[in-house]
Coordinates of C-alpha atoms and ligand atoms in Angstrom, one line a residue:
X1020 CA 14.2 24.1 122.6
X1021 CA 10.5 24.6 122.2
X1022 CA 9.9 25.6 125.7
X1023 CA 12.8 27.0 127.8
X1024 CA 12.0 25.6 131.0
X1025 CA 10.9 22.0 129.6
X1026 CA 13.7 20.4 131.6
X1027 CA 12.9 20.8 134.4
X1028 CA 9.1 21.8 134.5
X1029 CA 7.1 20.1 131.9
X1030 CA 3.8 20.4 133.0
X1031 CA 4.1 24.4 132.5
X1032 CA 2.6 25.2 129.1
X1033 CA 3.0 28.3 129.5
X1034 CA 5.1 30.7 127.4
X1035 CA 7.3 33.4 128.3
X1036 CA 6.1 36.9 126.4
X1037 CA 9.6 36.6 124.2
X1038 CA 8.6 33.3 123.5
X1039 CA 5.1 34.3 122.3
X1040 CA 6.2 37.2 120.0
X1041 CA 8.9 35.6 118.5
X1042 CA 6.2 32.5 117.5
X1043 CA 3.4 35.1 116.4
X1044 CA 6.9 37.1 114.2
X1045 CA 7.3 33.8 112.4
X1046 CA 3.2 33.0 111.9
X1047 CA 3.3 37.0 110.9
X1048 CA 5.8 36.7 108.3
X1049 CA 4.9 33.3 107.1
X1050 CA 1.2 34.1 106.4
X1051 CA 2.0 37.8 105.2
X1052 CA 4.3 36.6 102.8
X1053 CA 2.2 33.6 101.4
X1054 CA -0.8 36.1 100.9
X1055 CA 1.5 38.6 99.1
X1056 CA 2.7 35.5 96.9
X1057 CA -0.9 34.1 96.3
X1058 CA -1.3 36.4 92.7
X1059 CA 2.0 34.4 91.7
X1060 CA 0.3 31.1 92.4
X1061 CA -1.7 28.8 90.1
X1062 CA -5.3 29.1 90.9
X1063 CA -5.2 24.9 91.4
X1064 CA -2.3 23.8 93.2
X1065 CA 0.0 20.7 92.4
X1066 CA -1.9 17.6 92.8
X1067 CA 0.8 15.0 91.4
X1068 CA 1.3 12.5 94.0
X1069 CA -0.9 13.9 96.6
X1070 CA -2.3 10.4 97.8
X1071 CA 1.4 9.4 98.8
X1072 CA 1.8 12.5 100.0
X1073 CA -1.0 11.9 102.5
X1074 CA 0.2 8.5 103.4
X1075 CA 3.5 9.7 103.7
X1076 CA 1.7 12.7 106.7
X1077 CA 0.0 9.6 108.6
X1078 CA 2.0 9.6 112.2
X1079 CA 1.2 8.5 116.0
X1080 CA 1.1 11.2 118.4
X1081 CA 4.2 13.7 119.0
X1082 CA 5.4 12.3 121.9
X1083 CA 8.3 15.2 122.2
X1084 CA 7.9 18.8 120.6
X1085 CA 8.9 20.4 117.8
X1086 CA 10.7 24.2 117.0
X1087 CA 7.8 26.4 115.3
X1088 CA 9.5 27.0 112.1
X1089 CA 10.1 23.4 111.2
X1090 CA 6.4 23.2 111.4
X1091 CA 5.4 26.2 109.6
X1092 CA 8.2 25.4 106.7
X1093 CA 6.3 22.5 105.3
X1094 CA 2.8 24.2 105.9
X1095 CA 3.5 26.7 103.7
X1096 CA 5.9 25.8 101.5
X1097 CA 4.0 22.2 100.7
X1098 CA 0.8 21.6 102.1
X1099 CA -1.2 24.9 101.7
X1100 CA -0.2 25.5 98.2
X1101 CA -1.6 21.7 97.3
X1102 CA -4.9 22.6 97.1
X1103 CA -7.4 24.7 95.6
X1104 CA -6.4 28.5 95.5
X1105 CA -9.7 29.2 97.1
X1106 CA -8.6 32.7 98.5
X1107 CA -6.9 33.2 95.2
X1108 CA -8.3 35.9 92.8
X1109 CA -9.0 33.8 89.8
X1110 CA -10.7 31.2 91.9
X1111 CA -14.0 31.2 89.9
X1112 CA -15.1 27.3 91.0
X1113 CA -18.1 26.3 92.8
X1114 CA -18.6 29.5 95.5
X1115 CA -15.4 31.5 96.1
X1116 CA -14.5 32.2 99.1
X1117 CA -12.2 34.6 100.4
X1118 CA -10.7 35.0 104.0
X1119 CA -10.4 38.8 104.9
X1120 CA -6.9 39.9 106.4
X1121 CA -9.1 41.8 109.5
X1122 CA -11.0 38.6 110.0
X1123 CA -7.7 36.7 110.5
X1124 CA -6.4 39.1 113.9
X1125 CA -10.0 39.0 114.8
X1126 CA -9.5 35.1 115.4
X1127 CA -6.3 35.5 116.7
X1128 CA -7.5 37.8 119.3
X1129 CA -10.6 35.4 120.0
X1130 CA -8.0 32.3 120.7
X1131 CA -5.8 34.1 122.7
X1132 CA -8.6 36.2 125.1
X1133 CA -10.3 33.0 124.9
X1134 CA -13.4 34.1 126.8
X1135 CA -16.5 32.2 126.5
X1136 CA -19.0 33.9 125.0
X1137 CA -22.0 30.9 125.5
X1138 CA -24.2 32.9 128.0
X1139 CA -23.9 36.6 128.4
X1140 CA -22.7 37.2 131.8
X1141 CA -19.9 35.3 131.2
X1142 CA -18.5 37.8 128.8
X1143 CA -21.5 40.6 128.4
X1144 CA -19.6 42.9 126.1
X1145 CA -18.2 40.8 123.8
X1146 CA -21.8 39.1 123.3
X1147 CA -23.2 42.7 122.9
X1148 CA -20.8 42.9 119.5
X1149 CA -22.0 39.4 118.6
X1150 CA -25.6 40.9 119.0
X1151 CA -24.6 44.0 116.8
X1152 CA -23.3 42.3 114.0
X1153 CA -26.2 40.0 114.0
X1154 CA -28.9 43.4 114.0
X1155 CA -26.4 44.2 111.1
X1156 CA -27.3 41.3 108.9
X1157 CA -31.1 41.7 109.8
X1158 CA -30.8 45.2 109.1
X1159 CA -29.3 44.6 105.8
X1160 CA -31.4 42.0 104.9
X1161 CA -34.4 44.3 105.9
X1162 CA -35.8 41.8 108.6
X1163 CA -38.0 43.1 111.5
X1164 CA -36.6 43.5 115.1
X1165 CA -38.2 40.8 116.4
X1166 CA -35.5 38.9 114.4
X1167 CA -32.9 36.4 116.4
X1168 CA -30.4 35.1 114.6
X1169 CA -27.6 32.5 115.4
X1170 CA -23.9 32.6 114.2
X1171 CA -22.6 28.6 112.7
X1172 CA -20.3 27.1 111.0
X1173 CA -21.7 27.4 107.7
X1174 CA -24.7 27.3 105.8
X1175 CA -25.6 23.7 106.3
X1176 CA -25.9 24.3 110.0
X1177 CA -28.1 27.3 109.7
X1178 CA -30.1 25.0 107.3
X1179 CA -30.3 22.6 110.3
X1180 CA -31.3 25.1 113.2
X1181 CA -34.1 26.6 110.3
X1182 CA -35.4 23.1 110.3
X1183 CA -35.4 22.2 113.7
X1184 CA -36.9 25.5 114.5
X1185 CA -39.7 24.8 112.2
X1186 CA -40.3 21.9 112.8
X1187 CA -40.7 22.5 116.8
X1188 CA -43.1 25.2 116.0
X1189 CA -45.2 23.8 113.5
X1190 CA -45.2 19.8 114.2
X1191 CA -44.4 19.5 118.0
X1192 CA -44.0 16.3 118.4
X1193 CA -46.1 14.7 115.4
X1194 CA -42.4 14.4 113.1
X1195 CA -43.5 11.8 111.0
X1196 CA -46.4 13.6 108.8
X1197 CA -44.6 16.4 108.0
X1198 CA -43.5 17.2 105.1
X1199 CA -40.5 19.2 103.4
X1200 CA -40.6 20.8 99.9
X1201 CA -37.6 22.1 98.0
X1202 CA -36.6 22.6 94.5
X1203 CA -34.5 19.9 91.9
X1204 CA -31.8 22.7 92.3
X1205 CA -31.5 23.1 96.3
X1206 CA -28.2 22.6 97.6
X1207 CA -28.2 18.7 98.8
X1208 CA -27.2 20.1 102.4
X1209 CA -30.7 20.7 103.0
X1210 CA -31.9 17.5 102.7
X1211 CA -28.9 16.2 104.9
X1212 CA -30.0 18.8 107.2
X1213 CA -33.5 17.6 107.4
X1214 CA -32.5 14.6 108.3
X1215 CA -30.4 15.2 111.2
X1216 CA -33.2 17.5 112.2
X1217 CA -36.0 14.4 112.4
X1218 CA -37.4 14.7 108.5
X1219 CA -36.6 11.5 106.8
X1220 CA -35.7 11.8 102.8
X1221 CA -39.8 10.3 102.5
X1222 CA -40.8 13.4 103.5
X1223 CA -38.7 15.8 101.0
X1224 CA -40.5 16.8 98.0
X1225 CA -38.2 18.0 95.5
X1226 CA -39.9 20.1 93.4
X1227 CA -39.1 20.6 89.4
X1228 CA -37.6 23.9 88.4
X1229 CA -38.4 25.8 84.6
X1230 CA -35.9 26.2 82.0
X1231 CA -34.1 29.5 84.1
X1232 CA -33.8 26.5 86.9
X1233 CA -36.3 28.0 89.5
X1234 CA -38.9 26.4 91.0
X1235 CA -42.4 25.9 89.6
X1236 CA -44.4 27.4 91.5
X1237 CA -47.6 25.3 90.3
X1238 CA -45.6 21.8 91.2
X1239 CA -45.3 23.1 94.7
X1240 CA -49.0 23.9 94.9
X1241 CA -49.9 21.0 93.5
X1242 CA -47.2 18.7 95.8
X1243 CA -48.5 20.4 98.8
X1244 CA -52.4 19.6 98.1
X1245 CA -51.4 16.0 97.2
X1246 CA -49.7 15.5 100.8
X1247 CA -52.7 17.2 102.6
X1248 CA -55.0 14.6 100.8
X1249 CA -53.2 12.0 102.1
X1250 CA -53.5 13.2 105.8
X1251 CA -49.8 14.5 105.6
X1252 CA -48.9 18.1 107.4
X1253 CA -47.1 20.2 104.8
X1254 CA -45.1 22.3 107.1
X1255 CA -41.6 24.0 105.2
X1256 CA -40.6 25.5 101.7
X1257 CA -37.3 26.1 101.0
X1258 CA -36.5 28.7 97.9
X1259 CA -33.1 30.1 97.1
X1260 CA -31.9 33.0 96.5
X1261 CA -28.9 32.1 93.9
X1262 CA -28.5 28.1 93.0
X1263 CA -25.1 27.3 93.6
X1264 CA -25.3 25.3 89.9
X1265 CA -26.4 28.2 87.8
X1266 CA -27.0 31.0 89.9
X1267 CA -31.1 30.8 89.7
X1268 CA -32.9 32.8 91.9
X1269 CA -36.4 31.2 92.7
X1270 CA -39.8 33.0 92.5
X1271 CA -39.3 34.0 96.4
X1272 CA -42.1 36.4 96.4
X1273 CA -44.4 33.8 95.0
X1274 CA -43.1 30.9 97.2
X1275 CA -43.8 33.6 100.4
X1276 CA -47.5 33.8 98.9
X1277 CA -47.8 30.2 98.8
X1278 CA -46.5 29.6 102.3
X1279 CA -48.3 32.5 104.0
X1280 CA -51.2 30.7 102.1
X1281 CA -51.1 27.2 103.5
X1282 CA -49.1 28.2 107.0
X1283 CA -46.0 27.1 105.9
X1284 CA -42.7 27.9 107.3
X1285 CA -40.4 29.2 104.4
X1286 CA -37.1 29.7 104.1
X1287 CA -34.7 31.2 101.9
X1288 CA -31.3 29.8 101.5
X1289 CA -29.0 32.9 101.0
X1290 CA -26.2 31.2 101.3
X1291 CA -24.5 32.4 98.1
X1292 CA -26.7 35.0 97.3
X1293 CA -28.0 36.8 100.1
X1294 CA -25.3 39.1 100.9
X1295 CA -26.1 41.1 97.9
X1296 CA -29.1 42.3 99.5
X1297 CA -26.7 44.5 101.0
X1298 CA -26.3 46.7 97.7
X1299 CA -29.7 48.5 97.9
X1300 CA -29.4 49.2 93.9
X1301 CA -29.3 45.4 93.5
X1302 CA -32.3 44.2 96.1
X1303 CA -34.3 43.8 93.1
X1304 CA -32.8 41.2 92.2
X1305 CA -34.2 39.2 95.0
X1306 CA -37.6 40.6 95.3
X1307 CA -39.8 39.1 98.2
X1308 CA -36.5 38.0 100.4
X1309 CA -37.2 40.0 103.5
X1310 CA -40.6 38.2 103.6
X1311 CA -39.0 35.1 104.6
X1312 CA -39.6 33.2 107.8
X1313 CA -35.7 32.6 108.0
X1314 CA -32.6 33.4 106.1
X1315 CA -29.3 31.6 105.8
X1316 CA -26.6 33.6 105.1
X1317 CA -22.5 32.7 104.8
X1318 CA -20.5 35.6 105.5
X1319 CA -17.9 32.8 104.6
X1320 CA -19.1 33.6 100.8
X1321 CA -20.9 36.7 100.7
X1322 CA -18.8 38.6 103.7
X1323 CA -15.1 37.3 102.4
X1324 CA -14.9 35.7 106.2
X1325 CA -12.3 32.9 106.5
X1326 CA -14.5 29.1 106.3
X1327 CA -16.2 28.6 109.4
X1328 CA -18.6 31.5 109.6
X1329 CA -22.4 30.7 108.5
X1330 CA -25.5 32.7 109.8
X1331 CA -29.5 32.2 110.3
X1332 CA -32.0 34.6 110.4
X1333 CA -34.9 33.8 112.4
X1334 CA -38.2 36.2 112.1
X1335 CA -39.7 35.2 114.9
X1336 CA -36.5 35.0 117.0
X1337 CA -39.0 33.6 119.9
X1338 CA -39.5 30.7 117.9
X1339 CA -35.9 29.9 117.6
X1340 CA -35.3 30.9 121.7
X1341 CA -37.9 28.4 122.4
X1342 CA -36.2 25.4 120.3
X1343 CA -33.0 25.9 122.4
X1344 CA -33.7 27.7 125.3
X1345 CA -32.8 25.5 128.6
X1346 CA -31.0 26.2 132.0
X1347 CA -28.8 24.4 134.3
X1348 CA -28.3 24.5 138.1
X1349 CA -24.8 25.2 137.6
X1350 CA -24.9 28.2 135.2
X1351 CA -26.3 31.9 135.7
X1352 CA -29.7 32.0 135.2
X1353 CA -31.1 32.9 131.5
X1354 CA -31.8 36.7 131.2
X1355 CA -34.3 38.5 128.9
X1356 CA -32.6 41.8 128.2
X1357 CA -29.5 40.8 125.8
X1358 CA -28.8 38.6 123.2
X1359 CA -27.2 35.0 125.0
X1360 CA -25.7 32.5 122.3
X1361 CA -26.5 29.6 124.4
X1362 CA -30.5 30.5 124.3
X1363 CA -30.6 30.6 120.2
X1364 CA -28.2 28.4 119.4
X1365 CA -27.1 24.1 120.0
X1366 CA -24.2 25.5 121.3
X1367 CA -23.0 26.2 125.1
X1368 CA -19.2 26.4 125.4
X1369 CA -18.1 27.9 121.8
X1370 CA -16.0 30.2 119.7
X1371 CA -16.2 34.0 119.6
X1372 CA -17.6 33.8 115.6
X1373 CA -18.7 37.0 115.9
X1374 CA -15.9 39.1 116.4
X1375 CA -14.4 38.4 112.8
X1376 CA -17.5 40.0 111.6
X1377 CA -17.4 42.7 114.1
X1378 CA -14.3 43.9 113.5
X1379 CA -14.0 43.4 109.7
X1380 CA -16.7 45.1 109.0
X1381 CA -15.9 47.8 111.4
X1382 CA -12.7 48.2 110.1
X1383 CA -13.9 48.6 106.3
X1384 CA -17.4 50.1 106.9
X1385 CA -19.9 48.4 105.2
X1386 CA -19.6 51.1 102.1
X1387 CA -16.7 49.0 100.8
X1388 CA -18.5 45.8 101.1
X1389 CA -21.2 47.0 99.4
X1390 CA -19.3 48.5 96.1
X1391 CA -17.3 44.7 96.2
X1392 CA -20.3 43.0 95.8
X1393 CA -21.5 45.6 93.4
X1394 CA -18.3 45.0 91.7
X1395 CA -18.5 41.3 91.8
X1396 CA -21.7 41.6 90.2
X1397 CA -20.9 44.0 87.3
X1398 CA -18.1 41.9 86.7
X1399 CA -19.6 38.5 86.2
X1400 CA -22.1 40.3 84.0
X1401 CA -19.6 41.5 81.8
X1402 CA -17.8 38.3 81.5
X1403 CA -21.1 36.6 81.2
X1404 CA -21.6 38.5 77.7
X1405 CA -18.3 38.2 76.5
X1406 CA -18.1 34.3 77.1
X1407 CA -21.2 34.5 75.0
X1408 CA -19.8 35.2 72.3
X1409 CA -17.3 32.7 71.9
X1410 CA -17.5 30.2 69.1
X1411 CA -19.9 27.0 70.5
X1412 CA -20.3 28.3 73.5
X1413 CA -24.3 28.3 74.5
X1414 CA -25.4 29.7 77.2
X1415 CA -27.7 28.4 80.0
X1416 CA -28.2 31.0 82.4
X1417 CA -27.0 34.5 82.4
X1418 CA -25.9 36.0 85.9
X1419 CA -29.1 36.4 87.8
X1420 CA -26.8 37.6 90.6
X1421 CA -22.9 37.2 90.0
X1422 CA -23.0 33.2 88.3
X1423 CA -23.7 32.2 85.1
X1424 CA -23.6 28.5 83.5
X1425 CA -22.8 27.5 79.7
X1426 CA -22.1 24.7 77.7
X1427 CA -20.1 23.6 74.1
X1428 CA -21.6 22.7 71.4
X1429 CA -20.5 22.4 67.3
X1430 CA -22.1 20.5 64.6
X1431 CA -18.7 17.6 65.3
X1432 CA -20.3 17.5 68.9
X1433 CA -23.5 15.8 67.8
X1434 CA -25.2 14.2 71.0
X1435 CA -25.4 15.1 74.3
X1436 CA -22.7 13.1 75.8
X1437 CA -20.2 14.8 73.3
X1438 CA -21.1 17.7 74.5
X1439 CA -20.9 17.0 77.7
X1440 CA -17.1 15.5 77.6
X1441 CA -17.0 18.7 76.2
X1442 CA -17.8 21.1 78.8
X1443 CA -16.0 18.8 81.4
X1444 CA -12.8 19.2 79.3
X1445 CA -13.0 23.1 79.0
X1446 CA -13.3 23.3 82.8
X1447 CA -10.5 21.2 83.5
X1448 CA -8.5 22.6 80.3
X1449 CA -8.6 26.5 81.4
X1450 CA -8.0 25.3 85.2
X1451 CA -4.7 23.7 83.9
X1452 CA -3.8 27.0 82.2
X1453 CA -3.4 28.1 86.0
X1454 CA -4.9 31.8 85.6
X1455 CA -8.4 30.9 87.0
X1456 CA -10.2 27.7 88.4
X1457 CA -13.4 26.6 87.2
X1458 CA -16.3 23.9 88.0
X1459 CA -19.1 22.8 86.4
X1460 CA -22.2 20.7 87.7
X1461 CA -24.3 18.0 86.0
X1462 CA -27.5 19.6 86.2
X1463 CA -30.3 17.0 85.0
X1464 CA -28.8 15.3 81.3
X1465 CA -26.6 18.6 80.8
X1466 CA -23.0 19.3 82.3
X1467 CA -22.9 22.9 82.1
X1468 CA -19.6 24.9 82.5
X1469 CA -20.4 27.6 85.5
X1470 CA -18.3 31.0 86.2
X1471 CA -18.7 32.4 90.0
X1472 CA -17.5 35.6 90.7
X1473 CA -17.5 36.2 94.5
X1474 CA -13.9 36.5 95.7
X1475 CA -12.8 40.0 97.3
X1476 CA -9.5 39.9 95.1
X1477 CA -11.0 39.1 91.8
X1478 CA -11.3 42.2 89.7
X1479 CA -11.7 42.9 85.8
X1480 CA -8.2 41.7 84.8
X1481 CA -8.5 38.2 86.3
X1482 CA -12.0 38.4 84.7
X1483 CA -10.4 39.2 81.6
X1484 CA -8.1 36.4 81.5
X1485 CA -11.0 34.3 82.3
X1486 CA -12.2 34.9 79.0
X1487 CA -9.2 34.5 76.7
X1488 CA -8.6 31.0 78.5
X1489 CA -12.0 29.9 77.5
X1490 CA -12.2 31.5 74.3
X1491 CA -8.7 30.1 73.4
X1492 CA -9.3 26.4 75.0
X1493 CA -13.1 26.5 73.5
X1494 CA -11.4 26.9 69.9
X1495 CA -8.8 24.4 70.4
X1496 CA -11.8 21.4 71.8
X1497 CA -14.3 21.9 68.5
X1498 CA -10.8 22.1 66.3
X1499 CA -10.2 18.8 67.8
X1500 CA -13.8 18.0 67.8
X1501 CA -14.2 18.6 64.2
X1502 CA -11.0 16.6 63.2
X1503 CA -12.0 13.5 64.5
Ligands
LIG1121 C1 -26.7 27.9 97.8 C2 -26.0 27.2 98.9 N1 -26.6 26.7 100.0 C3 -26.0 26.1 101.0 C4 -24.6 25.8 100.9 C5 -23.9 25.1 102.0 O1 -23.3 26.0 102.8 P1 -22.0 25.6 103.7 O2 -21.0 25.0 102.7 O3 -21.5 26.9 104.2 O4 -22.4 24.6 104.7 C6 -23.9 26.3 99.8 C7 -22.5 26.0 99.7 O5 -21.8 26.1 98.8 C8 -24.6 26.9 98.8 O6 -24.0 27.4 97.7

């Protein structure tokens, strides 16, 4: 039986301490042993059939339990391995994640204390850590101390909070005439975001980017001045720091120019690139960063963290205080002295994000994360010039950070559109092989192939094979190509 007294007491949830080591032994060995299998795996799972598998999932409510292991049994053994091997060290598609062992216990202690970390007295030092690993990131990303920041879900949310901050400060309540300016390459999110934060898609201005895909700086001056001639308030720039098609990192020193310029609010999205800021041998790779108004990070990408952990950076951390700030007659009253969730962030009742960081990063010291993203950087430059040389491959952007993008071409691939079947087919082809995954992105007329190195377990030999699966699936497309 699930739960020993369920005869005759139903309504107790609660579980006797046998019963709750016995269910964490069989999550333990479950989880251990899938993560001990994942080199084994193929870096795509199985996708044959998956829509009737899905249909076949569809149930009503459990009306009666179920014993642990006959949940955990098809978990692992179907469902989890039918997907993309995102924690997986040849997952090289779109921006690897990762999922740190520490960060797991860290969330397992968070469910189970389950304290509510909203407003400071209600857990003061478990909010103090919160506040730590915050300072850390503003540290890192050499931000001033009157920097607030706000843990979220992801890097669309921090977009979201950026915007509405913004916004509150620089149009009140006059939402209409402002306007937005990003680049052709700025992840979609932002947009999304601007919308949920009061900024229609009328009053984004995407901006065109040169041929290394960052933004012209003269089309934003020039966007800007046409908006203020027609009685518009041009109040946000967005640049980032590492495009999540090619890796590009925008002029962010020149964008900060611009804004400080014409009062605007600028942000850098570092969603996939701002962690390594961290590597001080590598900040000058994004020169003019710390200049920003506000940063999104995602320790989801950059950190390893499990999905589910995003971060903003706010400069003036007043301005983000006063976009959330409130109080209730119910709850303690707001403090000035410590760091309080609920006053910088949408948020009241919540998770404890900050304790994966907190203890991940206290357990591996941030030396260790800095040589993995050094690492993850050296490597994708050296697979960057390898892939170069490959037969028909051309390259469209070398690794500005740990990314590059490429495409095929060969005299029997004579337009466009043959090279673009191309490409597609090499990305699908090596991801077949089952050694690493790869994505490309449509990126104006071109497809381009793209190779992301961010995952904690990918290292050189991975890398290695990357190449011979391209090299060797390259040569088999223009054979086939040039027989046709
Ligand atoms: C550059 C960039 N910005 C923003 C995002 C969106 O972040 P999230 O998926 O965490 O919401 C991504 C996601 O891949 C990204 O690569």
């Amino acid at each position: 039986m699930p739960h020993e007294n369920a005869q005759d007491d139903i309504a107790n949830l609660e579980l006797s301490p046998a019963e709750m080591r016995a269910m964490g032994d069989a999550v333990m060995a479950r989880a251990v042993a899938h993560l001990a299998a994942l080199p084994a795996m193929p870096s795509r799972g199985d996708y044959t059939g998956i829509e009737a598998l899905c249909r076949s999932l569809r149930e009503p409510a459990p009306e009666q339990g179920s014993e642990l292991p006959s949940l955990l049994e098809p978990l692992f053994e179907d469902w989890i391995p039918r997907s993309f091997n995102a924690p997986g060290a040849g997952y090289l598609a779109y921006i690897p994640g990762g999922g740190v062992f520490p960060a797991a216990l860290a969330d397992f202690i968070a469910d189970t204390s389950n304290r509510f970390t909203g407003v400071w007295q209600a857990a003061p030092a478990l909010v103090q850590l919160e506040a730590n690993a915050l300072d850390w990131l503003r540290d890192w990303m050499q931000f001033p101390t009157t920097t607030r920041g706000l843990f979220t879900t992801g890097g669309s949310m921090a977009m979201f909070n950026a915007i509405a901050c913004a916004r509150e400060k620089l149009l009140g309540d006059d939402i209409r005439s402002g306007t937005l300016y990003v680049s052709s390459q700025t992840h979609h999110c932002v947009t999304k975001a601007a919308k949920l934060a009061g900024i229609a898609h009328d009053r984004v201005r995407v901006i065109a980017v040169d041929g290394q895909f960052r933004m012209r700086i003269n089309a934003l001056a020039k966007a800007v001045a046409a908006d203020r001639a027609a009685g518009l308030r041009p109040f946000m720039v967005f640049s980032t720091a590492g495009t999540t098609n090619t890796g590009a990192v925008d002029p962010i020193d020149a964008i900060a120019d611009l804004a400080a310029d014409q009062g605007l609010w600028h942000h850098v999205d570092g969603a996939y690139g701002g962690f390594f800021h961290m590597v001080p041998g590598l900040r000058p790779l994004l020169p003019g960063l710390p200049r920003a108004d506000s940063l999104t990070l995602d320790p989801h990408k950059g950190l390893f963290m499990p999905y589910g952990t995003g971060a903003l950076l706010v400069r003036d951390g007043e301005a983000l205080r006063a976009l959330h700030s409130s109080t209730a007659g119910y709850l303690p009253q707001n403090q000035n002295e410590f760091y309080d969730p609920a006053q910088y962030g949408p948020d009241l009742s919540r998770g404890f994000p900050g304790l994966r960081i907190w203890l991940t990063l206290k357990y591996y010291g941030a030396a260790r994360y800095r040589a993995a993203l050094a690492e993850k950087r050296e490597l994708a430059v050296w697979t960057a010039e390898q892939v170069a040389l490959i037969p028909g491959v051309v390259m469209d952007a070398m690794p500005q950070l740990s990314l590059f993008a490429f495409h095929l071409e060969s005299p029997a691939l004579a337009t466009l559109e043959a090279q673009n079947a191309a490409t597609q087919a090499l990305m699908e082809r090596v991801t077949r092989r089952g050694r690493v995954m790869l994505s490309g992105a449509q990126v104006g007329e071109r497809y381009v192939g793209r190779v992301c190195v961010l995952g904690f377990r990918t290292r050189r030999a991975h890398m290695q094979a990357c190449v011979e699966d391209l090299a060797a699936e390259a040569g088999q497309l223009l054979a086939e190509a040039a027989s046709h």
